Coordinates of C-alpha atoms in Angstrom, one line a residue:
X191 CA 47.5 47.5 99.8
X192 CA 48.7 44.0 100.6
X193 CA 52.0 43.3 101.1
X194 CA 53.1 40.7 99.1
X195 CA 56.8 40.9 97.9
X196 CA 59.3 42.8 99.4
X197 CA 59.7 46.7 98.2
X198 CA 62.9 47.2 99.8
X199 CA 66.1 45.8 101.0
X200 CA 66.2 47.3 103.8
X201 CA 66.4 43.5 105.9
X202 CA 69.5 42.6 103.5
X203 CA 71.9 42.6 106.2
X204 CA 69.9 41.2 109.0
X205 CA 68.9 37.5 107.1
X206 CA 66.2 35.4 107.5
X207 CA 67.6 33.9 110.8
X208 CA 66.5 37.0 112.4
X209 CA 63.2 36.6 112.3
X210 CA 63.4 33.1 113.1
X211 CA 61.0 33.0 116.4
X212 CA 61.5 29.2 118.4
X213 CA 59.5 27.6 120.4
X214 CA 60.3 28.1 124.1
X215 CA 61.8 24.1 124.3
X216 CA 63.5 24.3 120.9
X217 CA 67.3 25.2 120.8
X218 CA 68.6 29.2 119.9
X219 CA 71.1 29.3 117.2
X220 CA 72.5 32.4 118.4
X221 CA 74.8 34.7 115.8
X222 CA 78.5 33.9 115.0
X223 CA 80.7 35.8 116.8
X224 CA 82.5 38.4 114.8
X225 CA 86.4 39.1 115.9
X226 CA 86.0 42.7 115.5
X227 CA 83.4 43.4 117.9
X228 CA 86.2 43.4 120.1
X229 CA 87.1 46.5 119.5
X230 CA 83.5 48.4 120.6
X231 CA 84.5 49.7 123.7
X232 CA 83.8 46.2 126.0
X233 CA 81.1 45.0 123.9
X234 CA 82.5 41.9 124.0
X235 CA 81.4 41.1 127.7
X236 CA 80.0 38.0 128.1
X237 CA 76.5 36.9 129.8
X238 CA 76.5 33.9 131.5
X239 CA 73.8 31.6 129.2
X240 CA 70.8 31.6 132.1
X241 CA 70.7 35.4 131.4
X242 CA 69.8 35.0 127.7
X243 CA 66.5 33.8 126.5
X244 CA 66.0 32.4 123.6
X245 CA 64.1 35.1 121.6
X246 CA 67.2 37.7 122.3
X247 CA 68.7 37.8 118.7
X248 CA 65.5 38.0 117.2
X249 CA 64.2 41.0 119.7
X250 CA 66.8 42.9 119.2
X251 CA 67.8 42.3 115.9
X252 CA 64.2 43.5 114.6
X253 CA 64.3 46.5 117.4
X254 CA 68.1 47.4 115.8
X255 CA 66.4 47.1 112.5
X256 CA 64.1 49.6 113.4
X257 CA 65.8 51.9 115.1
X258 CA 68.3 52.3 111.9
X259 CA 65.9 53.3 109.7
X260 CA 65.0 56.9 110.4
X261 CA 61.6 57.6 110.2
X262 CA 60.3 61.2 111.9
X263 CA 56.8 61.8 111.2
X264 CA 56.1 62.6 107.9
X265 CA 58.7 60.4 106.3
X266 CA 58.0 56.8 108.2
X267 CA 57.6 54.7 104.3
X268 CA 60.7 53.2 105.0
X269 CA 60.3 52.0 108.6
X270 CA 56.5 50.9 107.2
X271 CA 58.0 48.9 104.3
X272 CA 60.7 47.5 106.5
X273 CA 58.3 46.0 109.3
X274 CA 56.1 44.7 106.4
X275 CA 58.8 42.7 105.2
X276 CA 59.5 41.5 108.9
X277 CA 56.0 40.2 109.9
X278 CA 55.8 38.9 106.3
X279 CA 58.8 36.6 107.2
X280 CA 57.3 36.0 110.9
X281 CA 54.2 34.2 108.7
X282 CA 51.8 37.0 109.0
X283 CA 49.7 38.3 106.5
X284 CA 50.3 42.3 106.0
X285 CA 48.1 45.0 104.4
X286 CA 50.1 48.5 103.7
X287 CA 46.8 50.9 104.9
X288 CA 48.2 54.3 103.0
X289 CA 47.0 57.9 104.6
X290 CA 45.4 60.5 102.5
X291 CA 48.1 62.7 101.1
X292 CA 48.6 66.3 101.7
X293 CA 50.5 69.1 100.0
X294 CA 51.7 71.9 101.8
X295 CA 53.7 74.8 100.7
X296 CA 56.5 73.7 102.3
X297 CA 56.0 69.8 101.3
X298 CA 54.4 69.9 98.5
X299 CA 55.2 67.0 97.2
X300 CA 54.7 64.3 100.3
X301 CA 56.2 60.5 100.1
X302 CA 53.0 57.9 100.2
X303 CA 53.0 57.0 104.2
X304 CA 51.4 53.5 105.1
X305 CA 50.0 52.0 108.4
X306 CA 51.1 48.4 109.1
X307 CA 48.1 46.0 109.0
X308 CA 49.1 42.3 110.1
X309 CA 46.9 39.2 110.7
X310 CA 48.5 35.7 112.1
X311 CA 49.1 33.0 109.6
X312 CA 49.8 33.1 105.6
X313 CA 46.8 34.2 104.3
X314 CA 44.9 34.9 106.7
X315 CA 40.9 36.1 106.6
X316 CA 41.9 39.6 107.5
X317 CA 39.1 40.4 109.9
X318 CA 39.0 43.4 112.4
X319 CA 35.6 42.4 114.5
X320 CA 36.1 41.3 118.5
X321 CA 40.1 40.9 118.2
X322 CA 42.1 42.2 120.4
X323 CA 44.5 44.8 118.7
X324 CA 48.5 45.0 119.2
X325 CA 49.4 48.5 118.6
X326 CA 52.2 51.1 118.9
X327 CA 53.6 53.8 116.6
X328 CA 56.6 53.3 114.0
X329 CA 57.3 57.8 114.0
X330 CA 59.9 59.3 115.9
X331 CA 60.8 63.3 116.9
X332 CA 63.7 64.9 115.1
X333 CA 66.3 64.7 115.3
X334 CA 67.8 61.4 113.9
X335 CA 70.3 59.7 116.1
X336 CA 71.9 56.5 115.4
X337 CA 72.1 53.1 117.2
X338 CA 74.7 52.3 120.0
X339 CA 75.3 50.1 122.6
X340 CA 76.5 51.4 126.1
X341 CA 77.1 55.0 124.2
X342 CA 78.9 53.3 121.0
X343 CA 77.5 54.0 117.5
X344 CA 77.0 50.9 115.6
X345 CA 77.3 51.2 111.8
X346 CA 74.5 49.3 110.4
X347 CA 76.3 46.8 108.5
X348 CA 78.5 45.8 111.3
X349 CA 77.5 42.1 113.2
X350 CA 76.6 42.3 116.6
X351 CA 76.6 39.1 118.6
X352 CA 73.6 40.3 120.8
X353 CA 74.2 36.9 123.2
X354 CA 77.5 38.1 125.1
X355 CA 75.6 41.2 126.2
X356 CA 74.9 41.8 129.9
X357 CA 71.4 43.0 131.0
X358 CA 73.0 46.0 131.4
X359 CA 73.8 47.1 128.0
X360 CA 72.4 50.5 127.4
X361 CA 70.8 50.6 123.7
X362 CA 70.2 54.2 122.2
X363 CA 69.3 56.2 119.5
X364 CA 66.2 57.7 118.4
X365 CA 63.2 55.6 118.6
X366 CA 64.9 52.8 120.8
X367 CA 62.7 53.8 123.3
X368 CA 59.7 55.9 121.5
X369 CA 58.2 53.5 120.3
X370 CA 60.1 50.9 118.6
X371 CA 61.0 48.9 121.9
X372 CA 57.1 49.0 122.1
X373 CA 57.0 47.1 118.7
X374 CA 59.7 45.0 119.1
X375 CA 58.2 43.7 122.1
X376 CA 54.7 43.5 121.3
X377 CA 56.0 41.6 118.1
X378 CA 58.1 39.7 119.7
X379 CA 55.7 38.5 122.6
X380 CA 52.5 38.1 120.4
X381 CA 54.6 35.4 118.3
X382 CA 55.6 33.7 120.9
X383 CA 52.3 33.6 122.1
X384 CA 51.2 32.1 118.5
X385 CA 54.1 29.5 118.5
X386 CA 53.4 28.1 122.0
X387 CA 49.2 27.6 121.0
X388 CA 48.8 29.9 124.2
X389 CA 46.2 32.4 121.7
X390 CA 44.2 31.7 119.0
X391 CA 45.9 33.5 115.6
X392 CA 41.9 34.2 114.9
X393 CA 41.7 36.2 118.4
X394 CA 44.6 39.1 117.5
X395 CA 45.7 41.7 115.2
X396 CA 48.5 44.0 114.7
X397 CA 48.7 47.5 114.0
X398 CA 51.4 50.0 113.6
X399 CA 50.6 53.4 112.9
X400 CA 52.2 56.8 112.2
X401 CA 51.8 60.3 112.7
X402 CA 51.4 59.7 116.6
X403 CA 54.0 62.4 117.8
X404 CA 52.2 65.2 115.7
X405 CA 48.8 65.7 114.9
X406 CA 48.1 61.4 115.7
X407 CA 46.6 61.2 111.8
X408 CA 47.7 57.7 111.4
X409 CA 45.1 56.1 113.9
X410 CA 42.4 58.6 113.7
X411 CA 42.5 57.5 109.5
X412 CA 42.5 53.8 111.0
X413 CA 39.2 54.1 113.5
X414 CA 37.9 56.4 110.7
X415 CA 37.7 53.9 108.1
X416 CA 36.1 51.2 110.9
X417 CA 33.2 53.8 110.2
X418 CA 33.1 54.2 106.8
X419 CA 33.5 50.8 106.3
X420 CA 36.3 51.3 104.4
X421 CA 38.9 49.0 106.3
X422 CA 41.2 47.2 104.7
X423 CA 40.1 43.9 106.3
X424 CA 37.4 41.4 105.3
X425 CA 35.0 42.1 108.0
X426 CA 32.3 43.6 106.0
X427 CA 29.3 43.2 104.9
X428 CA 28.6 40.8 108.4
X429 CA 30.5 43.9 110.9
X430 CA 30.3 46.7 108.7
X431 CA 31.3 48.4 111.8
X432 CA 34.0 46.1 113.6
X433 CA 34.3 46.4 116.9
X434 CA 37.7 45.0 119.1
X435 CA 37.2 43.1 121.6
X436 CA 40.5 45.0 123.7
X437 CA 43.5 47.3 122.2
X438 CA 46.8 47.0 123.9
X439 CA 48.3 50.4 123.2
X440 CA 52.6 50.5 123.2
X441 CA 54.5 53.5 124.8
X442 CA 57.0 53.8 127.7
X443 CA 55.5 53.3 130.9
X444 CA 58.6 51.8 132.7
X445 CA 57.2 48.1 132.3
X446 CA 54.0 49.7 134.4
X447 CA 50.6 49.1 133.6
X448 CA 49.0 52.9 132.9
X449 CA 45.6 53.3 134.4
X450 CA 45.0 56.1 132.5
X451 CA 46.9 59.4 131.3
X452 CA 46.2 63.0 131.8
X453 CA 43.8 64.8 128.4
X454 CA 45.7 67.9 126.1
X455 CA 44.6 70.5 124.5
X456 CA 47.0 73.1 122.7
X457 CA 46.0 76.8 121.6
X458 CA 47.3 80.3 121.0
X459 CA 46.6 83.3 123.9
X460 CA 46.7 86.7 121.5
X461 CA 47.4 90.1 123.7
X462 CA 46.7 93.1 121.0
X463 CA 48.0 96.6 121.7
X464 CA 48.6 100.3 120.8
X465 CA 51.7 101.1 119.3
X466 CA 53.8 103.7 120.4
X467 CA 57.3 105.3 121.5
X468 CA 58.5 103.7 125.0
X469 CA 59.4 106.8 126.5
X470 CA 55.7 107.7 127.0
X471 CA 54.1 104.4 127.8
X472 CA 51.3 106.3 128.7
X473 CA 50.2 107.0 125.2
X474 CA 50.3 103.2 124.2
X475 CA 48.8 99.6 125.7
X476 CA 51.6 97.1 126.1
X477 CA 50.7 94.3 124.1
X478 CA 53.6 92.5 125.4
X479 CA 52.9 93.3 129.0
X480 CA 49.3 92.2 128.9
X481 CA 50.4 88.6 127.7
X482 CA 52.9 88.4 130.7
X483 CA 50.1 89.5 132.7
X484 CA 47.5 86.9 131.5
X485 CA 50.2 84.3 131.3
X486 CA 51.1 84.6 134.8
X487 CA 47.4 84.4 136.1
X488 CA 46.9 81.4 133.7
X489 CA 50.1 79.7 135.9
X490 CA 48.7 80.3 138.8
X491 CA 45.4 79.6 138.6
X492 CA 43.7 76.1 139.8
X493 CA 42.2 74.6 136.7
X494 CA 41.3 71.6 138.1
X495 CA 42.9 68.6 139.7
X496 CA 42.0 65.0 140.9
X497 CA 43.0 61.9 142.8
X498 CA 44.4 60.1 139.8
X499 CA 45.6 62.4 137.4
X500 CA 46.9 65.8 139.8
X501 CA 47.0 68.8 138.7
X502 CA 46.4 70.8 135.2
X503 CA 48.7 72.4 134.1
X504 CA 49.7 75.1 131.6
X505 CA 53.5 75.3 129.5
X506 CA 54.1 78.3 127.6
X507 CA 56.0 77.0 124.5
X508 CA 56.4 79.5 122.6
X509 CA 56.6 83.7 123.0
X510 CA 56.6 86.4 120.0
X511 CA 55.4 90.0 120.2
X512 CA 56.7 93.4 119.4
X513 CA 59.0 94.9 116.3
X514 CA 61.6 97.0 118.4
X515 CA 62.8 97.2 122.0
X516 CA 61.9 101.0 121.7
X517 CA 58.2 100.6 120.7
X518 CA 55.2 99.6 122.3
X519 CA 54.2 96.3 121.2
X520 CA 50.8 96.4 119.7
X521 CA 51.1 92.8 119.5
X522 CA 51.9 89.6 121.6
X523 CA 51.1 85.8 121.3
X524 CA 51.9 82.3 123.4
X525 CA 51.6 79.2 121.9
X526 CA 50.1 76.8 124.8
X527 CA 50.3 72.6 125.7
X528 CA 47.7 72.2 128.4
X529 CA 47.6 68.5 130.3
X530 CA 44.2 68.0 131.2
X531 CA 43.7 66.0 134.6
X532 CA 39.8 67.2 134.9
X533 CA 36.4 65.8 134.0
X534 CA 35.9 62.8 131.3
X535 CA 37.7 62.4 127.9
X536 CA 34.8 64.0 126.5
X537 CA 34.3 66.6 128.5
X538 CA 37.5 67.7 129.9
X539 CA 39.0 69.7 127.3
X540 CA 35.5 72.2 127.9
X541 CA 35.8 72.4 131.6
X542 CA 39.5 73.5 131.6
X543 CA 38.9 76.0 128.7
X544 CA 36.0 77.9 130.6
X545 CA 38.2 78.0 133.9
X546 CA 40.5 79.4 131.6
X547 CA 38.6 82.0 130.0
X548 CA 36.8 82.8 133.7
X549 CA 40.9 83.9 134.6
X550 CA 41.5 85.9 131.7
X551 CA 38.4 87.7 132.2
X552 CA 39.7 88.7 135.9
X553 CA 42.8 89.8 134.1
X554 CA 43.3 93.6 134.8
X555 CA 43.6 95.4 131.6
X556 CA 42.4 92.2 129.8
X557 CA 40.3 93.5 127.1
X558 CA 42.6 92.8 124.1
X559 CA 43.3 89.4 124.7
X560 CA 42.0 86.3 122.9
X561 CA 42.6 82.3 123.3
X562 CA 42.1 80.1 120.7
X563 CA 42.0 76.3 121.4
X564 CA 42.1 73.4 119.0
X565 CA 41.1 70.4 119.3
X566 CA 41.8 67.7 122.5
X567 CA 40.3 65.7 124.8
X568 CA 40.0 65.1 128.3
X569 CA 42.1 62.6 131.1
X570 CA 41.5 59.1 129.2
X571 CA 41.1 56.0 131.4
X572 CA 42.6 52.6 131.1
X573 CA 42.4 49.4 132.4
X574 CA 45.4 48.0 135.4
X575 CA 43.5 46.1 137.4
X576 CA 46.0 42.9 136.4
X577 CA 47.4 40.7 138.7
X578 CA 51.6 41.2 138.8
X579 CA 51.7 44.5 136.8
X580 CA 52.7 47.9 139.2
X581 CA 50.4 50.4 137.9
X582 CA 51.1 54.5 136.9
X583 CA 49.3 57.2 135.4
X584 CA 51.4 59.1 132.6
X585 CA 51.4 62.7 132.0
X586 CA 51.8 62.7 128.4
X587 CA 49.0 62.0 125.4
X588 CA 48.9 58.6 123.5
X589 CA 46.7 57.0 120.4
X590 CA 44.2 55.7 123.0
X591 CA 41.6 58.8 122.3
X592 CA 42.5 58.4 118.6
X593 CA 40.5 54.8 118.3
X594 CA 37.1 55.0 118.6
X595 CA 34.7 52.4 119.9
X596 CA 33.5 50.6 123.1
X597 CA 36.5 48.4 123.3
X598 CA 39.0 48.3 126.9
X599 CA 42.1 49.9 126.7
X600 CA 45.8 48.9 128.4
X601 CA 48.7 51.4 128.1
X602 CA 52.3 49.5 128.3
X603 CA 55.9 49.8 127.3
X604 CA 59.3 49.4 127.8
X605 CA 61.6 52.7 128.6
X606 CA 61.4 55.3 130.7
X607 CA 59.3 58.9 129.6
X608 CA 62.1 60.6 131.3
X609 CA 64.9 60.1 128.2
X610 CA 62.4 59.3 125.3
X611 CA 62.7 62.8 123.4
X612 CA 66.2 63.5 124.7
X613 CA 69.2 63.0 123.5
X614 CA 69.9 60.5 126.1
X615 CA 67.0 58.0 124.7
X616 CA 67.8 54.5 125.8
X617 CA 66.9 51.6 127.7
X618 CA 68.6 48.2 128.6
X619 CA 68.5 44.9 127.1
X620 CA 67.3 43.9 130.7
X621 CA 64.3 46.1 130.4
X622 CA 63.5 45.2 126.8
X623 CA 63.4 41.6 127.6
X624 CA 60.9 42.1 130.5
X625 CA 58.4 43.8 128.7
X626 CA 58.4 41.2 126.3
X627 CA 57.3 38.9 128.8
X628 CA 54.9 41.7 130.3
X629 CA 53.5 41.6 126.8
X630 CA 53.0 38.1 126.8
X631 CA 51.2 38.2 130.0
X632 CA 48.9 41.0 129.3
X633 CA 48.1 40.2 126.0
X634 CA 46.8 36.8 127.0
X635 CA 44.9 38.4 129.9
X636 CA 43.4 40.6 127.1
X637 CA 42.5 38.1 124.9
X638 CA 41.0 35.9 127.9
X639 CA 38.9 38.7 129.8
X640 CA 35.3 38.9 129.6

């Protein structure tokens, strides 16, 4: 659907100032000052002018914006209508992609969820084909935890003047790093980019999806739908297959530019048993035993390591087995995560499953066990061979598998992976405002490159 009024008052205390973007020589109207800020603990701390660019209120009004509205997988309509209405004020022209819905037994009645679609300019031609795509997720993990500055909550409704803030200031809650500074940023630097004629509005594209910290359904519906030729863009019938021309992914990489993360699969490993009384073990097979047994090999074994990515490895999330201390357990299943850093992204996943199965066959005893993978992908490269970015590799899976096509890739972000999850989740104003400028330079190097 395209977005055309707004469905939601969600931006009512926020005003249209917010979203006011300037050009870099045009003069910031920063926020009134409010006299009861005072009162936040030393929020009231005042950076000296030459520590404030001009697109501060605006940054961190939209990233406050969208760290307020709670929006764990599964429930992100709210954060998807709000950042509709926000690049429809910025001048862009927003289509509402929804996701197949699906009813479970224990949801059975799912709220609509909607990918954020957004083209420069009012009206825009709302082609896909040889843009480059700005992209991050709008879901969280559970569970919710509000805004605050330096480790002080900040009701919603109450004014912050975002200008006499150090650097410093820490801001929290859940999202603020995970991956809303991502979208603030990207936003942020992208229309900036527009305003000072440094990209063509024809050469970009904007794209927020959800689902990413679950199953990743949001983009794999997107880049399914470049197939079918079911878009909602105005590409077809001359690219009834659109292909970008570069996809700038958002997550926290420390203002690093990734080269590449490590693949994932995730499975079951199933240890079945004789039941029987534990006095006479003898008379039984230890379910539960077997699994610590298989489990332990699995630990220790090498699955396969490289230069870039190190080593696989293998966390045990989840244990269950047995019915009573006193009884044999007959039995006994571990729920696996398994970071790939082996082989291709297409052919990863196989190689570390049949070193797998090649341990649990040396396994003594192993004859009742079973492993069950689903689904994955091997370590998945992207480009960092840009001049002034430090490069990493991350350890943890993205949306970059999740688009198809013969497009380059660049993984980038604000915030640290260290806290994102955590209670602790956070980042600084400082380290907000230089990915917006890291944005700014890598999307124009993406947009430029050959």
């Amino acid at each position: 659907m395209r977005l055309t009024t707004p469905p939601l008052l969600l931006l009512s205390t926020l005003g249209t100032q917010t979203f006011a973007f300037l050009n870099p020589d045009t003069e910031q109207h920063p926020l009134a000052h409010h006299q009861h800020d005072n009162v936040l603990n030393g929020l009231d701390r005042v950076a000296s002018d030459d520590d404030v660019p001009s697109y501060r209120v605006p940054l961190l009004s939209l990233h406050r914006a969208l760290v307020d509205v709670p929006s764990i997988s599964g429930t992100e309509n709210d954060a998807a209508f709000l950042l509709g209405q926000a690049l429809t004020e910025l001048n862009y022209t927003v289509s509402l992609q929804p996701l197949p819905s699906t009813s479970t037994t224990e949801n059975p009645n799912p709220q609509p969820r909607y990918n954020v679609l957004a083209w420069p300019g009012r009206d825009a031609r709302r082609t896909l084909h040889n843009r480059t795509l700005i992209t991050s997720h709008i879901d969280v993990v559970p569970p919710y935890l509000p805004y605050a500055l330096d480790h002080t909550p900040i009701p919603p409704s109450h004014p912050v003047n975002f200008t006499t803030l150090p650097a410093t200031t820490l801001v929290s809650g859940r999202g603020s790093v995970d991956a809303k500074a991502s979208v603030a940023a990207q936003i942020t630097a992208t229309t900036l980019l527009l305003t000072s004629n440094t990209i063509p509005p024809e050469s970009i594209v904007l794209l927020y999806v959800v689902g990413e910290e679950t199953s990743g359904d949001g983009m794999k519906h997107f880049s399914q739908t470049l197939t079918t030729g079911h878009p909602p863009s105005d590409d077809a019938p001359a690219n009834p297959t659109p292909q970008f021309h570069a996809a700038v992914f958002g997550e926290p990489t420390d203002n690093r530019l990734a080269c590449g993360h490590k693949g994932i699969t995730t499975g079951t490993l199933t240890a079945t048993g004789r039941a029987g009384h534990s006095g006479y073990p003898w008379l039984g097979r230890s379910a539960t035993a077997g699994l610590v047994h298989a489990l332990e090999a699995l630990l220790a074994a090498d699955l396969g390591s490289s230069e870039r990515y190190g080593n696989t490895t293998v966390n045990v999330g989840v244990l269950e087995g047995g019915v009573a201390a006193n009884v044999i357990a007959a039995e006994a299943s571990a729920r696996l995560a398994v970071r790939i850093a082996v082989g291709e992204r297409r052919t990863g996943r196989g190689v570390v499953e049949g070193r797998m199965r090649d341990v649990l066959a040396g396994v003594e005893g192993g004859e009742g066990l079973g492993l069950e993978l689903t689904g994955g992908y091997g370590p998945v490269e992207c480009r960092c061979e840009v001049e002034g970015f430090e490069t990493m590799v991350a350890n943890y899976g993205t949306d970059v598998p999740n688009l198809e096509g013969e497009h380059v890739s660049y993984l980038y972000g604000p915030g640290s992976i260290l806290v994102e999850h955590g209670d602790d989740e956070g980042l600084t104003i400082g380290d907000l405002e230089e990915s917006v400028e890291g944005y700014k330079r890598l999307i124009k190097y993406a947009v430029e490159a050959s």
